[in-house]
Tab-separated table of C-alpha atoms and ligand atoms in Angstrom:
chain	number	residue	atom	x	y	z
A	1	MET	CA	-63.384	-86.832	27.502
A	2	GLY	CA	-64.827	-85.487	24.218
A	3	GLU	CA	-68.194	-84.250	23.854
A	4	LEU	CA	-69.196	-86.757	21.529
A	5	ASP	CA	-68.001	-89.741	22.393
A	6	ALA	CA	-71.071	-90.201	24.301
A	7	LEU	CA	-73.155	-90.235	21.468
A	8	GLY	CA	-70.359	-91.532	19.000
A	9	LYS	CA	-71.086	-95.092	21.204
A	10	VAL	CA	-74.519	-94.525	20.506
A	11	ASP	CA	-75.348	-93.257	17.062
A	12	PRO	CA	-71.290	-93.103	15.204
A	13	GLU	CA	-72.956	-92.222	12.153
A	14	LEU	CA	-74.111	-88.845	13.645
A	15	ALA	CA	-71.294	-88.265	16.357
A	16	GLU	CA	-69.384	-88.604	12.967
A	17	ALA	CA	-71.460	-85.888	10.748
A	18	LEU	CA	-72.078	-83.396	14.226
A	19	LYS	CA	-68.144	-84.076	14.986
A	20	LYS	CA	-67.013	-83.051	10.613
A	21	GLU	CA	-69.822	-79.504	10.720
A	22	ILE	CA	-67.767	-78.435	14.033
A	23	ILE	CA	-65.007	-78.662	12.928
A	24	ARG	CA	-66.231	-77.036	8.827
A	25	GLN	CA	-67.347	-74.023	11.364
A	26	ARG	CA	-63.327	-73.656	12.532
A	27	GLU	CA	-61.925	-74.463	9.939
A	28	THR	CA	-63.509	-71.895	6.687
A	29	LEU	CA	-64.175	-68.543	6.990
A	30	GLU	CA	-67.748	-67.991	7.524
A	31	MET	CA	-69.420	-64.885	6.057
A	32	ILE	CA	-72.590	-66.267	5.014
A	33	PRO	CA	-74.215	-62.680	6.438
A	34	SER	CA	-77.215	-64.175	8.066
A	35	GLU	CA	-75.085	-66.900	10.224
A	36	ASN	CA	-73.727	-66.626	12.745
A	37	PHE	CA	-71.919	-68.267	16.275
A	38	ALA	CA	-73.794	-68.447	19.503
A	39	SER	CA	-72.070	-68.294	22.412
A	40	ILE	CA	-71.735	-71.805	23.569
A	41	ASP	CA	-73.866	-70.982	26.813
A	42	VAL	CA	-76.853	-70.583	24.033
A	43	ILE	CA	-76.068	-73.916	22.365
A	44	ARG	CA	-75.905	-75.637	25.991
A	45	THR	CA	-79.202	-74.617	26.585
A	46	LEU	CA	-81.096	-75.231	23.409
A	47	GLY	CA	-79.411	-78.928	24.070
A	48	SER	CA	-81.729	-78.849	27.309
A	49	PRO	CA	-84.243	-80.825	29.201
A	50	LEU	CA	-86.861	-78.558	28.357
A	51	THR	CA	-87.317	-79.664	24.914
A	52	ASN	CA	-89.402	-82.120	26.641
A	53	LYS	CA	-92.243	-79.968	28.453
A	54	TYR	CA	-95.315	-78.497	25.976
A	55	SER	CA	-96.852	-75.436	26.912
A	56	GLU	CA	-99.077	-75.003	24.676
A	57	GLY	CA	-100.677	-71.831	25.989
A	58	TYR	CA	-99.720	-68.272	27.654
A	59	PRO	CA	-97.748	-67.526	30.937
A	60	GLY	CA	-99.576	-68.420	33.578
A	61	LYS	CA	-102.511	-69.458	30.578
A	62	ARG	CA	-101.606	-72.791	29.472
A	63	TYR	CA	-103.461	-75.998	28.928
A	64	TYR	CA	-101.206	-78.654	30.062
A	65	GLY	CA	-99.962	-78.713	33.981
A	66	GLY	CA	-96.179	-78.297	35.190
A	67	ASN	CA	-95.597	-75.133	33.423
A	68	GLU	CA	-94.365	-72.699	36.592
A	69	PHE	CA	-91.385	-73.539	34.654
A	70	ILE	CA	-91.670	-72.415	31.575
A	71	ASP	CA	-93.874	-69.909	32.382
A	72	ILE	CA	-90.430	-68.445	34.207
A	73	VAL	CA	-88.127	-68.772	30.843
A	74	GLU	CA	-90.803	-66.550	28.764
A	75	ASN	CA	-91.463	-63.913	30.492
A	76	LEU	CA	-88.290	-63.312	31.319
A	77	ALA	CA	-86.984	-63.508	27.194
A	78	ILE	CA	-90.771	-61.256	26.879
A	79	ASP	CA	-89.522	-59.171	29.815
A	80	ARG	CA	-86.248	-58.856	27.940
A	81	ALA	CA	-86.642	-58.789	23.997
A	82	LYS	CA	-89.170	-55.642	25.276
A	83	ARG	CA	-86.756	-53.986	27.130
A	84	LEU	CA	-83.634	-54.826	24.998
A	85	PHE	CA	-85.894	-52.816	21.972
A	86	GLY	CA	-87.931	-50.478	24.057
A	87	VAL	CA	-91.572	-51.575	22.744
A	88	PRO	CA	-94.333	-52.953	24.501
A	89	HIS	CA	-95.382	-55.539	23.216
A	90	ALA	CA	-93.435	-59.315	22.762
A	91	ASN	CA	-93.946	-62.047	21.439
A	92	VAL	CA	-91.107	-64.577	22.147
A	93	GLN	CA	-93.108	-67.770	20.248
A	94	PRO	CA	-92.839	-68.315	16.375
A	95	TYR	CA	-91.183	-70.840	14.552
A	96	SER	CA	-88.588	-68.670	13.090
A	97	GLY	CA	-88.918	-66.161	10.889
A	98	SER	CA	-91.516	-67.345	8.084
A	99	PRO	CA	-93.719	-68.746	9.955
A	100	ALA	CA	-94.066	-65.095	11.579
A	101	ASN	CA	-94.742	-63.110	9.123
A	102	PHE	CA	-97.032	-65.705	7.873
A	103	ALA	CA	-98.679	-64.654	11.444
A	104	ILE	CA	-98.383	-60.878	10.792
A	105	TYR	CA	-100.537	-61.701	7.871
A	106	ALA	CA	-102.663	-64.569	9.523
A	107	ALA	CA	-103.307	-61.950	11.952
A	108	LEU	CA	-103.871	-58.129	9.423
A	109	CYS	CA	-105.296	-59.290	7.080
A	110	LYS	CA	-108.216	-61.513	3.938
A	111	PRO	CA	-107.136	-62.896	1.084
A	112	GLY	CA	-107.191	-61.069	-1.158
A	113	ASP	CA	-105.884	-58.654	0.359
A	114	THR	CA	-102.769	-55.913	-1.234
A	115	ILE	CA	-98.991	-55.949	0.545
A	116	MET	CA	-96.708	-54.213	-0.364
A	117	GLY	CA	-92.770	-55.950	0.326
A	118	LEU	CA	-89.543	-55.456	-1.379
A	119	ASN	CA	-89.310	-57.543	-5.366
A	120	LEU	CA	-87.373	-60.603	-4.123
A	121	PRO	CA	-84.557	-60.346	-7.061
A	122	ASP	CA	-83.383	-56.647	-5.326
A	123	GLY	CA	-82.881	-57.965	-2.103
A	124	GLY	CA	-86.419	-58.225	-0.685
A	125	HIS	CA	-87.863	-61.166	0.978
A	126	LEU	CA	-89.543	-64.877	-0.196
A	127	THR	CA	-92.106	-63.921	3.005
A	128	HIS	CA	-93.174	-60.482	1.318
A	129	GLY	CA	-94.921	-61.261	-1.626
A	130	TRP	CA	-92.659	-63.265	-3.939
A	131	LYS	CA	-95.215	-64.973	-5.910
A	132	THR	CA	-93.513	-68.889	-5.152
A	133	SER	CA	-94.209	-68.180	-1.702
A	134	VAL	CA	-97.082	-68.401	0.080
A	135	THR	CA	-97.359	-64.392	0.176
A	136	GLY	CA	-97.885	-63.612	-2.793
A	137	GLN	CA	-99.964	-66.693	-4.042
A	138	PHE	CA	-102.678	-65.843	-1.038
A	139	PHE	CA	-102.422	-61.751	-1.392
A	140	ASN	CA	-102.585	-59.058	-3.820
A	141	SER	CA	-98.291	-58.628	-3.955
A	142	VAL	CA	-97.013	-55.429	-5.137
A	143	PRO	CA	-93.586	-55.552	-4.870
A	144	TYR	CA	-91.272	-52.333	-5.123
A	145	HIS	CA	-87.535	-51.971	-6.287
A	146	VAL	CA	-84.527	-49.829	-5.888
A	147	LYS	CA	-83.072	-47.525	-7.831
A	148	PRO	CA	-80.230	-48.278	-10.471
A	149	ASP	CA	-77.451	-47.311	-7.754
A	150	GLY	CA	-79.255	-50.384	-5.791
A	151	TYR	CA	-81.007	-47.020	-2.760
A	152	ILE	CA	-84.467	-48.952	-2.094
A	153	ASP	CA	-87.303	-46.260	-4.944
A	154	ILE	CA	-88.968	-44.457	-2.809
A	155	ASP	CA	-90.761	-42.111	-5.125
A	156	GLU	CA	-92.177	-45.823	-6.214
A	157	VAL	CA	-93.019	-47.212	-2.635
A	158	ARG	CA	-95.122	-43.959	-2.308
A	159	THR	CA	-96.679	-43.625	-6.261
A	160	LEU	CA	-97.716	-47.523	-5.933
A	161	ALA	CA	-98.624	-47.708	-1.981
A	162	GLY	CA	-101.193	-44.346	-3.730
A	163	GLU	CA	-102.462	-46.727	-6.617
A	164	ASN	CA	-102.968	-49.737	-4.724
A	165	ARG	CA	-103.869	-48.872	-0.928
A	166	PRO	CA	-102.369	-51.647	0.296
A	167	LYS	CA	-103.371	-52.780	3.804
A	168	LEU	CA	-99.886	-54.159	5.235
A	169	ILE	CA	-95.548	-52.563	3.842
A	170	TRP	CA	-93.264	-54.735	4.950
A	171	ILE	CA	-90.000	-52.872	4.873
A	172	GLY	CA	-86.897	-55.441	5.297
A	173	ALA	CA	-85.079	-57.129	3.429
A	174	THR	CA	-82.492	-59.750	2.764
A	175	ALA	CA	-79.716	-58.405	0.103
A	176	TYR	CA	-79.048	-54.438	0.836
A	177	THR	CA	-76.137	-53.375	2.279
A	178	ARG	CA	-77.881	-48.800	3.714
A	179	GLU	CA	-79.619	-48.725	6.343
A	180	LEU	CA	-83.029	-49.063	5.915
A	181	PRO	CA	-85.435	-46.449	5.273
A	182	PHE	CA	-88.118	-46.190	8.374
A	183	GLU	CA	-89.689	-42.794	8.828
A	184	GLU	CA	-89.632	-42.374	5.034
A	185	PHE	CA	-91.724	-45.933	5.253
A	186	ALA	CA	-94.126	-43.979	8.068
A	187	LYS	CA	-95.120	-41.231	6.407
A	188	ILE	CA	-96.532	-43.212	3.079
A	189	ALA	CA	-98.084	-45.834	5.678
A	190	ASP	CA	-99.889	-43.554	7.960
A	191	GLU	CA	-100.494	-40.914	3.939
A	192	THR	CA	-101.943	-44.485	2.817
A	193	GLY	CA	-103.551	-45.447	6.460
A	194	ALA	CA	-101.344	-49.155	5.654
A	195	TYR	CA	-99.239	-51.011	8.653
A	196	LEU	CA	-95.559	-50.572	8.873
A	197	ILE	CA	-93.936	-53.749	9.979
A	198	ALA	CA	-90.906	-53.791	9.793
A	199	ASP	CA	-88.542	-57.237	9.579
A	200	ILE	CA	-85.658	-56.973	11.104
A	201	SER	CA	-83.802	-60.089	11.267
A	202	HIS	CA	-81.145	-59.667	9.647
A	203	ILE	CA	-80.361	-56.207	11.568
A	204	ALA	CA	-81.859	-56.917	14.549
A	205	GLY	CA	-78.734	-56.823	16.733
A	206	LEU	CA	-77.537	-53.984	14.719
A	207	VAL	CA	-80.504	-52.396	16.388
A	208	ALA	CA	-79.928	-53.472	19.530
A	209	GLY	CA	-76.179	-52.719	19.823
A	210	GLY	CA	-77.010	-48.466	18.703
A	211	ALA	CA	-75.309	-49.768	15.834
A	212	HIS	CA	-78.231	-49.094	12.940
A	213	LYS	CA	-81.281	-46.543	13.250
A	214	SER	CA	-84.479	-48.547	14.629
A	215	PRO	CA	-87.950	-48.861	13.578
A	216	VAL	CA	-90.014	-48.368	16.580
A	217	PRO	CA	-90.730	-45.481	15.881
A	218	TYR	CA	-92.272	-45.923	12.970
A	219	ALA	CA	-93.506	-48.968	12.341
A	220	HIS	CA	-96.620	-50.941	13.926
A	221	VAL	CA	-94.824	-54.904	13.985
A	222	ILE	CA	-91.718	-55.665	14.307
A	223	MET	CA	-90.732	-58.686	12.970
A	224	THR	CA	-87.076	-60.749	14.012
A	225	THR	CA	-85.585	-63.718	13.877
A	226	THR	CA	-83.167	-64.623	16.422
A	227	HIS	CA	-80.332	-65.712	15.306
A	228	LYS	CA	-78.826	-63.444	12.888
A	229	THR	CA	-76.867	-60.301	13.912
A	230	LEU	CA	-78.283	-60.584	17.390
A	231	ARG	CA	-76.278	-63.867	18.157
A	232	GLY	CA	-79.568	-65.799	19.631
A	233	PRO	CA	-81.093	-68.990	18.973
A	234	ARG	CA	-82.598	-70.123	15.616
A	235	GLY	CA	-86.204	-68.879	16.145
A	236	ALA	CA	-88.173	-64.826	15.966
A	237	MET	CA	-90.038	-62.730	18.017
A	238	ILE	CA	-93.481	-60.346	17.150
A	239	MET	CA	-92.772	-56.948	18.793
A	240	VAL	CA	-95.586	-54.483	18.510
A	241	THR	CA	-94.672	-50.796	19.555
A	242	GLU	CA	-96.530	-47.739	21.356
A	243	ARG	CA	-97.647	-45.817	17.634
A	244	GLY	CA	-98.999	-49.668	17.438
A	245	MET	CA	-101.319	-49.754	19.605
A	246	LYS	CA	-102.344	-46.423	19.015
A	247	LYS	CA	-102.975	-47.496	15.843
A	248	ASP	CA	-105.235	-50.785	16.873
A	249	PRO	CA	-105.551	-51.521	20.569
A	250	GLU	CA	-105.759	-54.763	19.636
A	251	LEU	CA	-103.043	-55.676	17.649
A	252	ALA	CA	-100.970	-56.883	20.929
A	253	GLU	CA	-104.016	-60.031	21.105
A	254	LYS	CA	-104.639	-60.306	17.464
A	255	ILE	CA	-100.680	-61.158	16.880
A	256	ASP	CA	-100.787	-63.567	20.268
A	257	LYS	CA	-103.774	-65.593	19.203
A	258	THR	CA	-102.588	-65.859	15.691
A	259	ILE	CA	-99.562	-67.599	16.699
A	260	PHE	CA	-101.665	-69.559	18.827
A	261	PRO	CA	-103.934	-71.607	18.661
A	262	GLY	CA	-103.773	-69.611	15.351
A	263	LEU	CA	-100.733	-71.371	13.263
A	264	GLN	CA	-98.567	-73.048	16.018
A	265	GLY	CA	-99.044	-76.102	18.579
A	266	GLY	CA	-96.768	-75.955	21.762
A	267	PRO	CA	-93.876	-73.428	21.868
A	268	HIS	CA	-89.825	-75.181	21.640
A	269	ASP	CA	-88.741	-73.240	25.396
A	270	ASN	CA	-85.016	-75.163	25.112
A	271	THR	CA	-85.748	-72.005	22.520
A	272	THR	CA	-87.641	-70.278	24.734
A	273	ALA	CA	-84.701	-70.608	26.719
A	274	ALA	CA	-82.102	-69.836	24.836
A	275	LEU	CA	-83.461	-66.644	23.563
A	276	ALA	CA	-83.955	-65.296	27.310
A	277	LEU	CA	-80.226	-65.628	27.366
A	278	ALA	CA	-79.248	-64.348	24.194
A	279	LEU	CA	-81.729	-60.919	24.869
A	280	LEU	CA	-79.826	-61.487	28.125
A	281	GLU	CA	-75.804	-61.408	25.695
A	282	ALA	CA	-77.096	-58.330	23.696
A	283	SER	CA	-78.430	-56.132	26.472
A	284	ARG	CA	-74.405	-56.147	27.364
A	285	PRO	CA	-72.556	-53.260	26.824
A	286	GLU	CA	-69.639	-56.015	24.580
A	287	PHE	CA	-72.952	-56.599	22.840
A	288	ARG	CA	-72.745	-52.346	21.927
A	289	GLU	CA	-69.877	-53.099	20.645
A	290	TYR	CA	-70.366	-55.993	19.391
A	291	SER	CA	-72.611	-54.890	16.912
A	292	ALA	CA	-69.679	-51.557	15.616
A	293	GLN	CA	-67.238	-53.958	14.962
A	294	VAL	CA	-69.861	-55.907	12.581
A	295	VAL	CA	-70.340	-52.512	11.597
A	296	ARG	CA	-66.870	-51.117	11.271
A	297	ASN	CA	-65.257	-54.751	9.490
A	298	SER	CA	-68.193	-54.810	6.616
A	299	LYS	CA	-66.907	-50.875	5.991
A	300	ALA	CA	-63.497	-52.084	6.315
A	301	LEU	CA	-63.810	-55.373	4.406
A	302	GLY	CA	-66.213	-53.696	1.158
A	303	ASP	CA	-62.788	-51.140	0.634
A	304	GLU	CA	-60.560	-53.233	0.471
A	305	LEU	CA	-62.347	-55.173	-2.241
A	306	ALA	CA	-63.307	-51.874	-3.519
A	307	LYS	CA	-59.466	-51.455	-3.854
A	308	ARG	CA	-59.343	-54.752	-5.540
A	309	GLY	CA	-62.288	-53.933	-8.567
A	310	PHE	CA	-65.369	-55.327	-7.506
A	311	ARG	CA	-68.279	-53.218	-7.420
A	312	LEU	CA	-70.548	-52.864	-4.670
A	313	VAL	CA	-73.675	-53.178	-5.141
A	314	THR	CA	-74.562	-48.719	-3.666
A	315	GLY	CA	-71.331	-47.963	-3.462
A	316	GLY	CA	-70.212	-49.714	-0.220
A	317	THR	CA	-71.902	-50.887	3.287
A	318	ASP	CA	-73.875	-49.586	6.067
A	319	ASN	CA	-74.287	-52.300	8.143
A	320	HIS	CA	-72.968	-55.065	8.199
A	321	MET	CA	-73.409	-56.861	4.332
A	322	LEU	CA	-71.917	-56.479	1.632
A	323	LEU	CA	-73.350	-57.347	-2.741
A	324	VAL	CA	-70.377	-58.281	-4.543
A	325	ASP	CA	-71.799	-57.155	-8.910
A	326	LEU	CA	-69.759	-59.886	-10.910
A	327	THR	CA	-70.591	-58.833	-13.998
A	328	LYS	CA	-67.697	-58.313	-14.751
A	329	TYR	CA	-66.879	-61.870	-15.811
A	330	GLY	CA	-70.314	-62.634	-17.318
A	331	HIS	CA	-73.682	-62.703	-16.085
A	332	GLY	CA	-74.687	-65.319	-13.674
A	333	MET	CA	-70.923	-65.765	-12.634
A	334	GLY	CA	-72.367	-66.653	-8.724
A	335	ILE	CA	-71.756	-69.786	-8.772
A	336	TYR	CA	-68.523	-69.946	-9.619
A	337	ALA	CA	-67.144	-67.464	-7.485
A	338	GLN	CA	-69.468	-69.518	-4.047
A	339	GLU	CA	-67.570	-72.638	-5.330
A	340	ALA	CA	-64.429	-71.814	-5.377
A	341	LEU	CA	-63.892	-69.551	-1.850
A	342	ASP	CA	-65.945	-72.997	-0.486
A	343	MET	CA	-62.623	-74.919	-2.037
A	344	ALA	CA	-60.709	-71.677	-0.620
A	345	GLY	CA	-62.870	-72.329	3.145
A	346	ILE	CA	-64.709	-68.961	2.499
A	347	VAL	CA	-68.345	-69.831	3.121
A	348	LEU	CA	-70.655	-67.230	0.949
A	349	ASN	CA	-74.010	-67.754	-1.310
A	350	LYS	CA	-74.280	-66.471	-4.278
A	351	ASN	CA	-76.752	-63.923	-4.873
A	352	THR	CA	-78.843	-61.653	-7.531
A	353	ILE	CA	-77.855	-57.828	-8.120
A	354	PRO	CA	-80.772	-55.275	-8.770
A	355	ALA	CA	-81.383	-55.590	-12.305
A	356	GLU	CA	-80.097	-59.036	-12.614
A	357	PRO	CA	-79.446	-59.684	-16.052
A	358	TRP	CA	-79.208	-63.230	-15.697
A	359	THR	CA	-81.642	-65.737	-13.393
A	360	ALA	CA	-82.226	-66.352	-9.745
A	361	PHE	CA	-80.545	-69.730	-9.856
A	362	TYR	CA	-77.944	-68.298	-11.423
A	363	PRO	CA	-77.535	-65.182	-10.169
A	364	SER	CA	-75.167	-62.405	-11.460
A	365	GLY	CA	-73.785	-61.064	-7.828
A	366	ILE	CA	-72.568	-62.749	-4.304
A	367	ARG	CA	-73.634	-61.247	-0.633
A	368	LEU	CA	-71.742	-61.523	2.112
A	369	GLY	CA	-71.389	-60.380	5.843
A	370	THR	CA	-68.763	-60.072	8.655
A	371	PRO	CA	-71.132	-61.111	11.800
A	372	ALA	CA	-70.091	-64.934	12.261
A	373	LEU	CA	-66.329	-63.266	11.743
A	374	THR	CA	-66.199	-60.539	13.980
A	375	THR	CA	-68.052	-62.870	16.842
A	376	ARG	CA	-63.886	-64.837	16.424
A	377	GLY	CA	-63.305	-61.813	16.954
A	378	MET	CA	-61.480	-60.244	13.876
A	379	LYS	CA	-61.517	-57.115	13.494
A	380	GLU	CA	-60.581	-54.377	10.457
A	381	ASN	CA	-56.969	-56.134	9.813
A	382	GLU	CA	-58.076	-59.355	9.314
A	383	MET	CA	-61.065	-57.898	7.260
A	384	ARG	CA	-58.816	-56.362	4.656
A	385	GLU	CA	-55.958	-60.302	4.603
A	386	ILE	CA	-59.580	-61.695	4.014
A	387	ALA	CA	-61.228	-59.093	1.533
A	388	ASN	CA	-57.400	-60.077	-0.150
A	389	TYR	CA	-58.303	-63.442	-0.728
A	390	ILE	CA	-61.266	-63.455	-1.800
A	391	ALA	CA	-60.692	-60.782	-4.764
A	392	ASP	CA	-57.277	-63.402	-4.972
A	393	VAL	CA	-60.030	-66.476	-5.682
A	394	VAL	CA	-62.926	-64.597	-7.439
A	395	GLU	CA	-60.597	-63.227	-10.583
A	396	GLN	CA	-59.525	-67.656	-10.715
A	397	ILE	CA	-63.053	-67.269	-12.339
A	398	ASN	CA	-62.604	-65.124	-15.364
A	399	GLY	CA	-62.501	-67.030	-18.751
A	400	TYR	CA	-65.452	-70.025	-17.050
A	401	LYS	CA	-69.036	-68.558	-18.749
A	402	MET	CA	-72.686	-69.347	-17.345
A	403	LEU	CA	-74.840	-70.904	-20.380
A	404	ALA	CA	-78.333	-70.691	-21.205
A	405	ASP	CA	-77.990	-74.541	-22.377
A	406	LYS	CA	-78.552	-76.158	-19.415
A	407	ASP	CA	-76.353	-79.305	-21.600
A	408	LEU	CA	-74.110	-76.585	-21.919
A	409	ARG	CA	-73.563	-74.810	-18.824
A	410	ASN	CA	-73.018	-78.808	-17.039
A	411	ALA	CA	-70.138	-78.829	-19.090
A	412	GLU	CA	-68.900	-75.548	-18.318
A	413	LEU	CA	-69.307	-76.498	-14.779
A	414	ALA	CA	-68.463	-79.173	-14.621
A	415	ARG	CA	-64.650	-78.335	-16.167
A	416	PHE	CA	-64.621	-75.523	-13.741
A	417	ARG	CA	-65.485	-78.182	-10.303
A	418	ASN	CA	-62.414	-79.634	-12.696
A	419	GLU	CA	-60.042	-77.498	-12.846
A	420	ILE	CA	-60.976	-75.043	-9.806
A	421	LYS	CA	-59.598	-78.535	-7.748
A	422	GLN	CA	-56.312	-78.290	-8.603
A	423	ASN	CA	-55.995	-73.932	-9.676
A	424	ALA	CA	-53.011	-72.836	-7.358
A	425	THR	CA	-54.300	-69.292	-6.156
A	426	VAL	CA	-57.056	-71.722	-4.538
A	427	LEU	CA	-55.059	-74.249	-2.796
A	428	GLY	CA	-52.587	-71.548	-1.804
A	429	THR	CA	-56.204	-68.928	0.321
A	430	LYS	CA	-56.940	-72.500	1.511
A	431	ALA	CA	-53.602	-73.019	3.548
A	432	LYS	CA	-53.949	-68.611	4.712
A	433	THR	CA	-57.451	-68.894	5.818
A	434	LEU	CA	-57.337	-72.659	7.807
A	435	ALA	CA	-54.123	-70.609	9.636
A	436	LEU	CA	-55.691	-67.596	10.209
A	437	CYS	CA	-58.755	-69.027	11.765
A	438	SER	CA	-56.314	-71.325	13.885
A	439	ARG	CA	-55.119	-67.590	15.441
A	440	PHE	CA	-59.681	-67.425	15.846
A	441	PRO	CA	-60.337	-70.158	18.216
A	442	LEU	CA	-64.560	-71.028	17.836
A	443	TYR	CA	-66.065	-72.901	20.839
A	444	PRO	CA	-62.464	-74.021	22.385
A	445	GLU	CA	-65.251	-75.260	24.815
A	446	ILE	CA	-66.103	-77.836	22.898
A	447	VAL	CA	-63.513	-80.648	22.799
A	448	LEU	CA	-63.743	-82.905	20.182
B	501	LIG	N1	-82.468	-67.766	4.411
B	501	LIG	C1	-82.240	-65.578	4.905
B	501	LIG	C2	-80.754	-65.297	5.228
B	501	LIG	O1	-80.075	-65.988	4.432
B	501	LIG	O2	-81.333	-64.097	4.184
B	501	LIG	C3	-83.105	-65.029	4.742
B	501	LIG	O3	-84.476	-65.818	5.198
């Protein structure tokens, strides 16, 4: 009996799409650094009947009846988050990272207050004040940047914070390959009276596993999504540190009230249950080994790519991620690399590079990482093999151009798409990635 057979009987169209997605995950090399493979137990807990329940409020203080078991589940998640990260307060209800970040603003700022975050094209997140996010519209956003070498410009942060006296400062990124300088930011926040908010969505699993410095001694509030390196269900948590409680003894209460009733309705109890399980998994010694391996893999991948002549932003990595500058092929070539690699069974994303010479839609780099492949059991040898696959494929974009004129650009992209699907190197690499994937089975428990 196949996993999707029953669904296939009631909704064959949907079952077919689910089946194809599971096969796609199995048969490609997943290198988007914000993605991972949650354990089969986490996946199955997500699919539990807990999705049926309404539980507005918090454990012991619910608006509806019938929450005695949900209280146990949510308390398990809260206690495990507090223990794993070493914080006095955790809210496990945020639906995802962006609403969690908005809740932090709503708890601590008034519209029009000044806030600071890393500029989006420099590796920052939309919700850290970028102009197309409401966070850049409701607040006076003063972005800071990375230096030409790709490292965060701490001197600029200090100067901007001194001049603008922000209410809060974000430390965190979506495309930053070096250890986050929490200590330096804490000093700046103290000097200027700002709240320091660490968004550790990308690195939470590394922090939990001891492979990245913890923000806990430095930040007042910590937000993380739960589905990236932490390898849990899709969701988020907001934690308040001892330092945060010292700065504002009402901080925990303010955050809780902003999540509910301020912004959200009922928590997704099936997700909370899956998160409780993921936090237990992340507290085990195997997870420490996993997070250390993620970083070793990332370094091995980067070293081999550099050997093949690719320039890495900052020259390398301290974490799970690499940012590759493709300007040697021209400006805006990230899309060509992403699509050629996709065709070869390697999934990653085009990304801006510091001082991006083209646009955010057509950026000049690619971003890739090792959390998902490490979950599959791959190690440094496979990373070196994959780096060579990537190099072989990306070299095929040489000679194509990114053009400013829309019609010419579309014509050039159409020519590329037509040619790349017949390219012998790309097709040969596809066969190799498929063979590699089959050596590291994904979700063998799911029989299709
Ligand atoms: N979409 C996430 C990432 O890929 O980094 C950030 O929200």
